[in-house]
Short mmCIF file of C-alpha atoms and ligand atoms in Angstrom, two decimals:
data_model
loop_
_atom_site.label_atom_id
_atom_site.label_comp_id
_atom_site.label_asym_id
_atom_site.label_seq_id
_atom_site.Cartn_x
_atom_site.Cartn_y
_atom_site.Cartn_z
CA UNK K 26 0.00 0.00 0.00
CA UNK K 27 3.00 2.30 0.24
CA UNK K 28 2.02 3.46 -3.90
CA UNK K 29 -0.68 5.30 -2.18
CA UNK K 30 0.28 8.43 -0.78
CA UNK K 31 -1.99 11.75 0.42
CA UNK K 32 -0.18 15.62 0.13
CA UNK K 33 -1.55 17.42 2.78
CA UNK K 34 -2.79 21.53 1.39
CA UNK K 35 -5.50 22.38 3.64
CA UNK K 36 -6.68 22.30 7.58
CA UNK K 37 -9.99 22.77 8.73
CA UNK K 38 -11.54 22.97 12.03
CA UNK K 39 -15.41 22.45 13.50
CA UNK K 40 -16.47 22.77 16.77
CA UNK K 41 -19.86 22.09 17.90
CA UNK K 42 -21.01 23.25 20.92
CA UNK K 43 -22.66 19.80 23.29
CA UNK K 44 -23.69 20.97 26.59
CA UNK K 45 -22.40 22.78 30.03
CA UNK K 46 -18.04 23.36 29.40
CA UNK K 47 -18.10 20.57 26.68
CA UNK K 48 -17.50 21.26 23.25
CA UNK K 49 -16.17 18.60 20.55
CA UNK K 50 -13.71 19.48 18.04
CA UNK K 51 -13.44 17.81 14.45
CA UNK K 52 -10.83 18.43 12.13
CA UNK K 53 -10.23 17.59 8.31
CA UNK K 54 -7.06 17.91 6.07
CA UNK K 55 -7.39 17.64 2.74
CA UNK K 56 -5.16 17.87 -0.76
CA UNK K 57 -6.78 19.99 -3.20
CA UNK K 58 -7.31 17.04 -5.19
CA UNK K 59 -10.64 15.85 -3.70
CA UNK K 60 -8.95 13.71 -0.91
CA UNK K 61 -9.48 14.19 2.64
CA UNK K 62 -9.30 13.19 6.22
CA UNK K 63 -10.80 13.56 9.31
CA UNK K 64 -10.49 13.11 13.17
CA UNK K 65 -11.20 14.47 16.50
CA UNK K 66 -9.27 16.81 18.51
CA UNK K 67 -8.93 17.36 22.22
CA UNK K 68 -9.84 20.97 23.60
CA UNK K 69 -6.88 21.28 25.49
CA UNK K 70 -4.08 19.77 27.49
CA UNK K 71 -2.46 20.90 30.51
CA UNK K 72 -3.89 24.39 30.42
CA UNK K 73 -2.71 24.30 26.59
CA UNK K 74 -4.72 24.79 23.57
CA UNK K 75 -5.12 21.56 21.04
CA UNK K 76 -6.00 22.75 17.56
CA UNK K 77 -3.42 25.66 18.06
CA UNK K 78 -0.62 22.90 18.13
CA UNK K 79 -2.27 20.92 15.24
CA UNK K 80 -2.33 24.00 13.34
CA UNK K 81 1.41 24.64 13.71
CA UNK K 82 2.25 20.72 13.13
CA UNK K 83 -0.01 20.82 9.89
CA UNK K 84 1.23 23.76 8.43
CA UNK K 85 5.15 21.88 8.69
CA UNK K 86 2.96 18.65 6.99
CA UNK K 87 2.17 21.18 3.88
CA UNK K 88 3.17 19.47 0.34
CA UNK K 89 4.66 16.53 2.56
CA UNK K 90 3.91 13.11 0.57
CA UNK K 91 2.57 10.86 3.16
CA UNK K 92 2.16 7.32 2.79
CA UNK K 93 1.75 5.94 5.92
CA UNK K 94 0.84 6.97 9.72
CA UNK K 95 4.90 6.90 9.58
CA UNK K 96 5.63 9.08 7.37
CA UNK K 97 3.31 11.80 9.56
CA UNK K 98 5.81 11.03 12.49
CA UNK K 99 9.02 10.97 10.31
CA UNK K 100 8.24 14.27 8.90
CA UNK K 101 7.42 16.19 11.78
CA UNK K 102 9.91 14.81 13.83
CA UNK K 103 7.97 13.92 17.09
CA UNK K 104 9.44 10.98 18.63
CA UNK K 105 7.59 9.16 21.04
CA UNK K 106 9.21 10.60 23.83
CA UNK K 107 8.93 14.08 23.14
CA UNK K 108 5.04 13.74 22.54
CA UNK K 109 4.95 11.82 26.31
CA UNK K 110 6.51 14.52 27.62
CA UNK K 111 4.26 17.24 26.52
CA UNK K 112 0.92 16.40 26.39
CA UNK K 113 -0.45 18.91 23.99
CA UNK K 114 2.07 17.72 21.61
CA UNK K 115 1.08 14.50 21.93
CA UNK K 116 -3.12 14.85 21.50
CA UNK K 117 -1.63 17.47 18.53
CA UNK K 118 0.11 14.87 16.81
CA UNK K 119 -2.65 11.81 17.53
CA UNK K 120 -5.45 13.84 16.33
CA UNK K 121 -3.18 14.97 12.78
CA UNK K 122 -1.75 10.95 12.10
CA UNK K 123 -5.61 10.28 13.09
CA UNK K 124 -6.98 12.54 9.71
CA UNK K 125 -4.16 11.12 7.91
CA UNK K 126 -5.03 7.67 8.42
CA UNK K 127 -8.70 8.11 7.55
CA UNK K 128 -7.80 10.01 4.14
CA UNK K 129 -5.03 6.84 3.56
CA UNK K 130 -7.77 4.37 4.32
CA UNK K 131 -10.22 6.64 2.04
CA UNK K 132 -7.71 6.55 -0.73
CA UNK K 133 -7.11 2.88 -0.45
CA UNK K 134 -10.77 2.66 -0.63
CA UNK K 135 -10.86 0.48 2.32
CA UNK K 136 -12.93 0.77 6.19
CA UNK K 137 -10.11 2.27 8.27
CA UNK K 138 -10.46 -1.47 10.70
CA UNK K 139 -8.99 -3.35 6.80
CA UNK K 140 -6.73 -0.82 6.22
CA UNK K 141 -5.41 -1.19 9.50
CA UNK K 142 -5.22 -5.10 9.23
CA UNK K 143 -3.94 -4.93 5.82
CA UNK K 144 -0.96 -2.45 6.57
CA UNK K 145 0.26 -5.13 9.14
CA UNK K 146 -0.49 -7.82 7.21
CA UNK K 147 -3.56 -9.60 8.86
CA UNK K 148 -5.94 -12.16 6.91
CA UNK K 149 -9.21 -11.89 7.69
CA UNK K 150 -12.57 -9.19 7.95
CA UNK K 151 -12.86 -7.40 10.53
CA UNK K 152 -15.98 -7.11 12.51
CA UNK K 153 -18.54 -4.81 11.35
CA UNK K 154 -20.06 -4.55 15.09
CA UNK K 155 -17.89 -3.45 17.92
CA UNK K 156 -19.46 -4.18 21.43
CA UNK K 157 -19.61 -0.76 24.06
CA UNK K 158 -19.93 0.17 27.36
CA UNK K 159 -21.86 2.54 28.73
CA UNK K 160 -20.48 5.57 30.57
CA UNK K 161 -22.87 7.63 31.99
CA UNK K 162 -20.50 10.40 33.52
CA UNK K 163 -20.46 12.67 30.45
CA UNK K 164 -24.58 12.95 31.11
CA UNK K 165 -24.38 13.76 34.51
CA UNK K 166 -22.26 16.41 34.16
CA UNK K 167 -23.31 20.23 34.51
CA UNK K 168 -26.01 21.02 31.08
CA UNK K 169 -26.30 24.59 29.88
CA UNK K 170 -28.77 25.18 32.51
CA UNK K 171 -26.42 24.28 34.91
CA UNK K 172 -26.42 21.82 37.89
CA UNK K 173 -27.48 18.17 37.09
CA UNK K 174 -28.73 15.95 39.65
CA UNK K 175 -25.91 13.53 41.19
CA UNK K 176 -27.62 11.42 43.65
CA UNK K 177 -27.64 7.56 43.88
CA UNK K 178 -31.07 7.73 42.98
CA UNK K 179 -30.46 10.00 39.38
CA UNK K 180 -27.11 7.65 38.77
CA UNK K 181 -29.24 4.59 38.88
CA UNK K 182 -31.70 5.88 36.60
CA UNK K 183 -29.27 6.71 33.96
CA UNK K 184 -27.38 3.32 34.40
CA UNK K 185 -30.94 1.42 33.83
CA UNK K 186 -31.99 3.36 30.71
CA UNK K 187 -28.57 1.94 29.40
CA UNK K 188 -29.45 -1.28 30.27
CA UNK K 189 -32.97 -1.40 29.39
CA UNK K 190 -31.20 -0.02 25.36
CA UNK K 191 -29.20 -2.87 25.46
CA UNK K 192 -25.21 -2.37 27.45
CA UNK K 193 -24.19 -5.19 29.16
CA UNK K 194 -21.56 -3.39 31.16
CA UNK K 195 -22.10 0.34 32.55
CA UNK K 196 -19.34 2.70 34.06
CA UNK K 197 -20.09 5.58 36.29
CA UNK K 198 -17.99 7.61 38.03
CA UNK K 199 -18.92 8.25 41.43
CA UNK K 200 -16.15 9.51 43.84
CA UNK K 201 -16.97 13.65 43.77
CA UNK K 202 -16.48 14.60 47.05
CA UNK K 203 -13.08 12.73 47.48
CA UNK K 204 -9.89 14.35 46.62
CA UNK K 205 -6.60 13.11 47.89
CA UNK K 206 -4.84 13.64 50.71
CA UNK K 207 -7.53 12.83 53.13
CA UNK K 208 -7.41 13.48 56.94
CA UNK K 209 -7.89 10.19 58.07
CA UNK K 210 -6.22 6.80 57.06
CA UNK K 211 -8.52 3.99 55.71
CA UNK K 212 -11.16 4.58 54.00
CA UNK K 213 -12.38 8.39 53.26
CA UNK K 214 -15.64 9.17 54.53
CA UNK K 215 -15.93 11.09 52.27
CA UNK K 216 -15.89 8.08 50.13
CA UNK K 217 -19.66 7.07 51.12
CA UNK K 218 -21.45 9.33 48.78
CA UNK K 219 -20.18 7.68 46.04
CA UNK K 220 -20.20 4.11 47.31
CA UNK K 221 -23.54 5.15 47.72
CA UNK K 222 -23.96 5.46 44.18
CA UNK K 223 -22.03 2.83 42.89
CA UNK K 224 -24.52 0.47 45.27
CA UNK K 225 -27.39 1.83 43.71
CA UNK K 226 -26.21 1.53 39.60
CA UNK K 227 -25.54 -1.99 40.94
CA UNK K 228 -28.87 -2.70 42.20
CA UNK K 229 -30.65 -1.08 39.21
CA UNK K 230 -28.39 -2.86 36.66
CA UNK K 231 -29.02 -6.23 38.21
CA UNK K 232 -25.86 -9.00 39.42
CA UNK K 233 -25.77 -9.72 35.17
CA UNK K 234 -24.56 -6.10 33.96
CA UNK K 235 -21.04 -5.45 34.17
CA UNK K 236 -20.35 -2.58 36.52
CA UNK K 237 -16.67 -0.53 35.94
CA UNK K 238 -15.98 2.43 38.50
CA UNK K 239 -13.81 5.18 37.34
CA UNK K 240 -12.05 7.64 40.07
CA UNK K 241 -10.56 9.61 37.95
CA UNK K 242 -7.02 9.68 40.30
CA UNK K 243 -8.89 11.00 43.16
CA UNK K 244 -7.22 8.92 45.68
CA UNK K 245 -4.16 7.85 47.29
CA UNK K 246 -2.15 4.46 47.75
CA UNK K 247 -3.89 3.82 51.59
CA UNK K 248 -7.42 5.44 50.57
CA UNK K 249 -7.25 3.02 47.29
CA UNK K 250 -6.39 0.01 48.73
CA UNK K 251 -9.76 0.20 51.21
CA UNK K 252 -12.08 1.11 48.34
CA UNK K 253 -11.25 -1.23 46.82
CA UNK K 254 -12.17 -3.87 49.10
CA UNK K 255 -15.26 -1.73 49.36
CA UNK K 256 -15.73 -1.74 45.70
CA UNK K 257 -15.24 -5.69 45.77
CA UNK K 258 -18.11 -6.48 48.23
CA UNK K 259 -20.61 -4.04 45.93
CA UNK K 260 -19.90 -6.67 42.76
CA UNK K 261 -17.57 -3.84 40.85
CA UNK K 262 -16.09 -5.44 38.06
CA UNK K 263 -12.98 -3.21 37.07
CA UNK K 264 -11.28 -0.71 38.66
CA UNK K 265 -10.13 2.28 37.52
CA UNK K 266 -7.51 5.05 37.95
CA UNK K 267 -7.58 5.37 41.83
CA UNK K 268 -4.19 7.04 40.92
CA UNK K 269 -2.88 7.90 37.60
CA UNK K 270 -0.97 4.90 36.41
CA UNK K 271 1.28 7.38 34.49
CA UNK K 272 2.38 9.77 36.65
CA UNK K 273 2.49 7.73 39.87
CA UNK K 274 3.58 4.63 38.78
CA UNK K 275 5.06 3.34 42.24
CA UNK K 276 1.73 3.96 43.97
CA UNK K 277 0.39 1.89 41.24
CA UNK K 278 2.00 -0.72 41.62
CA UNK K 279 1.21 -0.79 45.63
CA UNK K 280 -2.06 -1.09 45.09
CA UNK K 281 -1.90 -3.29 42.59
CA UNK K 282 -0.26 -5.55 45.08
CA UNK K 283 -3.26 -5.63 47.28
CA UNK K 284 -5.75 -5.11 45.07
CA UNK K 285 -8.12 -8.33 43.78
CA UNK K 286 -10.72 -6.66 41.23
CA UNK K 287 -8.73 -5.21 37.58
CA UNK K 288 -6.86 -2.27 37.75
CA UNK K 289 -7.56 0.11 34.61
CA UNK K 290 -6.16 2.99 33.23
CA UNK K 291 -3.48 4.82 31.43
CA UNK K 292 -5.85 7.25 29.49
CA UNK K 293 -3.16 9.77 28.38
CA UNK K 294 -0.92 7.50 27.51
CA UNK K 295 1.28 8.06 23.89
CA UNK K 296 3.13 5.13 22.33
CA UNK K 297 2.54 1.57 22.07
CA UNK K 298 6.16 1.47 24.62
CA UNK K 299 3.91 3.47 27.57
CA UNK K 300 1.39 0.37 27.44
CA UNK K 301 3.58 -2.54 26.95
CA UNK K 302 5.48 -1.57 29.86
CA UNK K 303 2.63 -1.18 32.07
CA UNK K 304 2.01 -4.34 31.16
CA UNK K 305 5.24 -6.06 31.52
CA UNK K 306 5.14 -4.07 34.71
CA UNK K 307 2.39 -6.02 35.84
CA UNK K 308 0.93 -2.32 37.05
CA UNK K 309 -2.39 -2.52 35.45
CA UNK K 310 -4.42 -5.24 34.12
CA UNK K 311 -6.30 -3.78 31.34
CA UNK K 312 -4.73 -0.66 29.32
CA UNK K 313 -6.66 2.32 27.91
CA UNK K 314 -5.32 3.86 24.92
CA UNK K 315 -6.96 7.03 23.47
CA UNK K 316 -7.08 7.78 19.90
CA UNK K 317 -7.02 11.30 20.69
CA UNK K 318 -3.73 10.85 23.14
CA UNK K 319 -2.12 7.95 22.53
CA UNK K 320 -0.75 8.41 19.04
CA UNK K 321 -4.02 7.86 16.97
CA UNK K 322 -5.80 4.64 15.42
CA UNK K 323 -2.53 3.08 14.45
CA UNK K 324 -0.87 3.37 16.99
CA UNK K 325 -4.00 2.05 19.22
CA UNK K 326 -4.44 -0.82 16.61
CA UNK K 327 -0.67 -2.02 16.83
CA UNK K 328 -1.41 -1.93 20.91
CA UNK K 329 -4.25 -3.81 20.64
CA UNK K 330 -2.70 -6.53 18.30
CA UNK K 331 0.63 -7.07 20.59
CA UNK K 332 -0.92 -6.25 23.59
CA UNK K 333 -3.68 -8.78 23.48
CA UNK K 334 -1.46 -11.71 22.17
CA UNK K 335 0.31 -11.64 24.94
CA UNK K 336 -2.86 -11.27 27.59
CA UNK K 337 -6.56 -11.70 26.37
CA UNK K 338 -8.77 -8.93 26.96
CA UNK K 339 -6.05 -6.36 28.32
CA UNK K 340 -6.74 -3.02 26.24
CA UNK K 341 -10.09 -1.09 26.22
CA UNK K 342 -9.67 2.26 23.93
CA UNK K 343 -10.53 4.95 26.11
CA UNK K 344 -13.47 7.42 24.15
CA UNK K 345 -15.63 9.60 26.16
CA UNK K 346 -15.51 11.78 23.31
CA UNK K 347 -17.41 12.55 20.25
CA UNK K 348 -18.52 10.62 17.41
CA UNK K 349 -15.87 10.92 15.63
CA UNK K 350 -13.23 9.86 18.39
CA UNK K 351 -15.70 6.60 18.65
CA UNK K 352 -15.74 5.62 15.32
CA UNK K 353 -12.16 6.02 14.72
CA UNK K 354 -11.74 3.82 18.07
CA UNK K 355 -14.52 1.42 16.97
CA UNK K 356 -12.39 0.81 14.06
CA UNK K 357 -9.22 0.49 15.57
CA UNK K 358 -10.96 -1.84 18.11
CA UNK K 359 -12.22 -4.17 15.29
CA UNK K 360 -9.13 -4.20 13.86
CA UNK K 361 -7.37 -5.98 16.36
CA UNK K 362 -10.47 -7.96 17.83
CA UNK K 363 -11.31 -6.95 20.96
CA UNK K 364 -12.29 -9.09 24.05
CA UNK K 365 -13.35 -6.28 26.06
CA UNK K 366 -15.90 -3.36 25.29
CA UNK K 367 -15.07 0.00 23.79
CA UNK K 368 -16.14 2.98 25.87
CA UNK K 369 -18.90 5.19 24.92
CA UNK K 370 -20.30 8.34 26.47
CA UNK K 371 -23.86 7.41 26.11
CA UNK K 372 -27.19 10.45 26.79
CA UNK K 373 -24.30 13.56 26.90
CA UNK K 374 -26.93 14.77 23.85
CA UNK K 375 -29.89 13.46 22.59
CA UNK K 376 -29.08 14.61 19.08
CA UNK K 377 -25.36 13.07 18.94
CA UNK K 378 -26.03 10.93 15.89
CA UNK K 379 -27.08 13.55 14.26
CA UNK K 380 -23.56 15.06 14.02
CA UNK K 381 -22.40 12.63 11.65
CA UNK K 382 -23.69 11.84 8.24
CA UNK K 383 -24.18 8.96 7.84
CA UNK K 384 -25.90 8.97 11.57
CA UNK K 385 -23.39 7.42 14.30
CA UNK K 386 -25.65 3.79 14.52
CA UNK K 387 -25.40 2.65 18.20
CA UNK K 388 -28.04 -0.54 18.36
CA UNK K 389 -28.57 -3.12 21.32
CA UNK K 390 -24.63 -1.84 23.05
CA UNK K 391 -23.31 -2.42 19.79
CA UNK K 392 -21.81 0.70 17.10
CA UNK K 393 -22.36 -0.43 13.40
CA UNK K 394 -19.66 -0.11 11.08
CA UNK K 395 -20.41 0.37 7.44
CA UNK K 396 -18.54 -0.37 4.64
CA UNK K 397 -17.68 3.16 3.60
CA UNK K 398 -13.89 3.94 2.69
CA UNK K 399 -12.00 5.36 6.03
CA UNK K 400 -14.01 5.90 8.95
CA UNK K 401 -17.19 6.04 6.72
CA UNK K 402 -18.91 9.19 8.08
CA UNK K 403 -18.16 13.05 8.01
CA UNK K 404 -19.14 15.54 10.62
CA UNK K 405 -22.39 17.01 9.52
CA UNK K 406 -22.54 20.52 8.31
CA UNK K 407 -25.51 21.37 8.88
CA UNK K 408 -25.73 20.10 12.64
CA UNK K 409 -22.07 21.67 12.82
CA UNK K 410 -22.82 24.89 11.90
CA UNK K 411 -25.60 24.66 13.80
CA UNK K 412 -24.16 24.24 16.75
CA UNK K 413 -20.93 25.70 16.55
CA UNK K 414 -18.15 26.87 13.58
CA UNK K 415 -16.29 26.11 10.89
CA UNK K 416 -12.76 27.88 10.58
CA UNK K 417 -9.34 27.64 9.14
CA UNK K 418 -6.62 28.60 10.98
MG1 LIG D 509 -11.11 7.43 33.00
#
């Protein structure tokens, strides 16, 4: 496939406006020639704006023949560790190799997921239907009118609607009042609220529902280890990010020692190296690459495929995001064959598959895949402008 090649002339940005702070952000490169790309770009990253660095990166990509998600990394010259280390540069550079994949796969005529399998040389179709869970944090957040009912009550409503469409494993994240260090040793009790919670998703999900817990680093190596045993006696069936895996890999791995139930994590990781030695590290049991962070669909695909060779159902893209962060992950997840579910931020908007055209298909927990060239979909203009803007930087 390396006769096909796309020359990057022209960077365009959408944002649409979703609800409360949130905002998603599409972009598309294209040639001049009628070819073109698209992905999804974070809003910012440590205080540091996204699409500004994608702007500068693309403009150094101008007239650059690319013919692979290589050659975007070759010609830039981001190495993995400089993108690690600076986390703008690396959603910048994920979200840019991201377009460039698509308008490769489009030009290949081929679903991103065979593209993917073909570059590496794997036999076989990929699955058209990638299995999800359901996250219902992105809905519970503040709307544009403001404050949004968090009580155990209002969490296990949310978590049943999910069900009763057809998820057969829900995440929530629960811990809001907890924020490391805490004045006591044990567990918080400020803890309770959200134990609370996670209780009563469990009860309204019923003992056959999956049930992952997210805590978004909020704790602390002592304050971890007895949630977790709290966690265990509710029926929780993964664990995630009691501390970030990343930055505080000792504590990690201390809880990891005590801990029974999986330990996920490692959203912001970039490079297939940052997974495979949190792996080898034995720190986490199941690894969650972003498309938008972690290098892009490649990069998440080529994680996937080693990853899970070596341990069955290990890696679980990470994509609380927009539709087109979840179709770009539902390909890369079909690509290598998943064991595990691919996230999805399910009732953030009731008119979310709306922003694509065609509409983002989401049917009994499952997305469907066409069998459309690239990721198969574009944003929609109409609900973009709509919503939000169009601009060229
Ligand atoms: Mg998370």
């Amino acid at each position: 496939m390396t006769d096909l090649w796309f020359r990057p002339s022209e960077l365009i940005f959408y944002k649409v406006h979703v609800r409360g702070p949130t905002d998603w952000r599409f972009l598309e490169i294209r040639d001049g020639q009628g070819g073109f790309g698209f992905a999804e770009a974070a809003g910012a990253v440590g205080g540091r704006n996204v699409p500004d660095m994608v702007a500068r990166l693309a403009d150094r990509l101008r007239g650059e023949v690319l013919s692979s998600d290589r050659a975007v990394v070759d010609a830039l010259r981001v190495g993995d560790a400089s993108a690690r280390s600076a986390g703008v540069l690396g959603a910048a550079m994920s979200s840019l190799r991201a377009a460039v994949a698509d308008a490769l796969a489009r030009r290949a005529e081929l679903p991103l997921a065979d593209y993917l399998r073909a570059g590496s040389g794997r036999a076989g179709e990929p699955s058209r239907r990638v299995r999800l869970y359901a996250n219902i944090n992105r809905s519970m957040l503040p709307d544009d009118g403001g404050h949004v009912d968090r009580s155990a009550e209002s969490f296990a409503a949310v978590a049943a609607r999910a069900v009763a469409e057809g998820f057969r494993s829900v995440k929530c994240a629960p811990f809001d009042e907890c924020r490391a260090p805490f004045d006591a040793g044990g567990l918080p009790p400020e803890a309770r609220k959200g134990l609370e919670r996670v209780s009563a998703v469990r009860e309204a999900i019923g003992a056959e529902v999956e049930l992952y817990v997210d805590c978004h680093s909020r704790f602390d190596v002592e304050s971890a280890i007895a949630l977790e045993e709290e966690l265990r006696a509710i029926g929780v069936d993964w664990f995630e990010e009691p501390v970030d895996p990343i930055g505080q890999g000792d504590d990690v791995l201390r809880i990891r020692d005590c801990a029974e139930l999986p330990l996920a994590g490692a959203e912001s990781g970039y490079g297939i190296e940052t997974f495979r030695s949190l792996m080898e590290s034995e720190s986490l049991d199941i690894v969650m690459p972003d498309v938008m962070h972690c290098g892009g669909p490649v990069e998440a695909f080529l994680t996937g495929c080693e990853l899970e060779s070596m341990k069955p159902g290990c890696v679980s893209l990470h994509c609380p995001s927009g539709p087109v962060s979840l179709c770009t992950s539902a390909h890369a997840t079909a690509g290598f064959g998943n064991v595990l579910p691919l996230e999805h931020a399910v009732y953030e908007v009731e008119w979310r598959h709306e922003a694509l055209e065609p509409h983002e298909r989401i049917v009994d927990g499952y997305i469907e895949l066409n069998r459309e060239p690239g990721i198969g979909c574009a944003p929609d203009l109409g609900v973009v402008l709509d919503r939000g803007e169009r601009w060229t930087p």
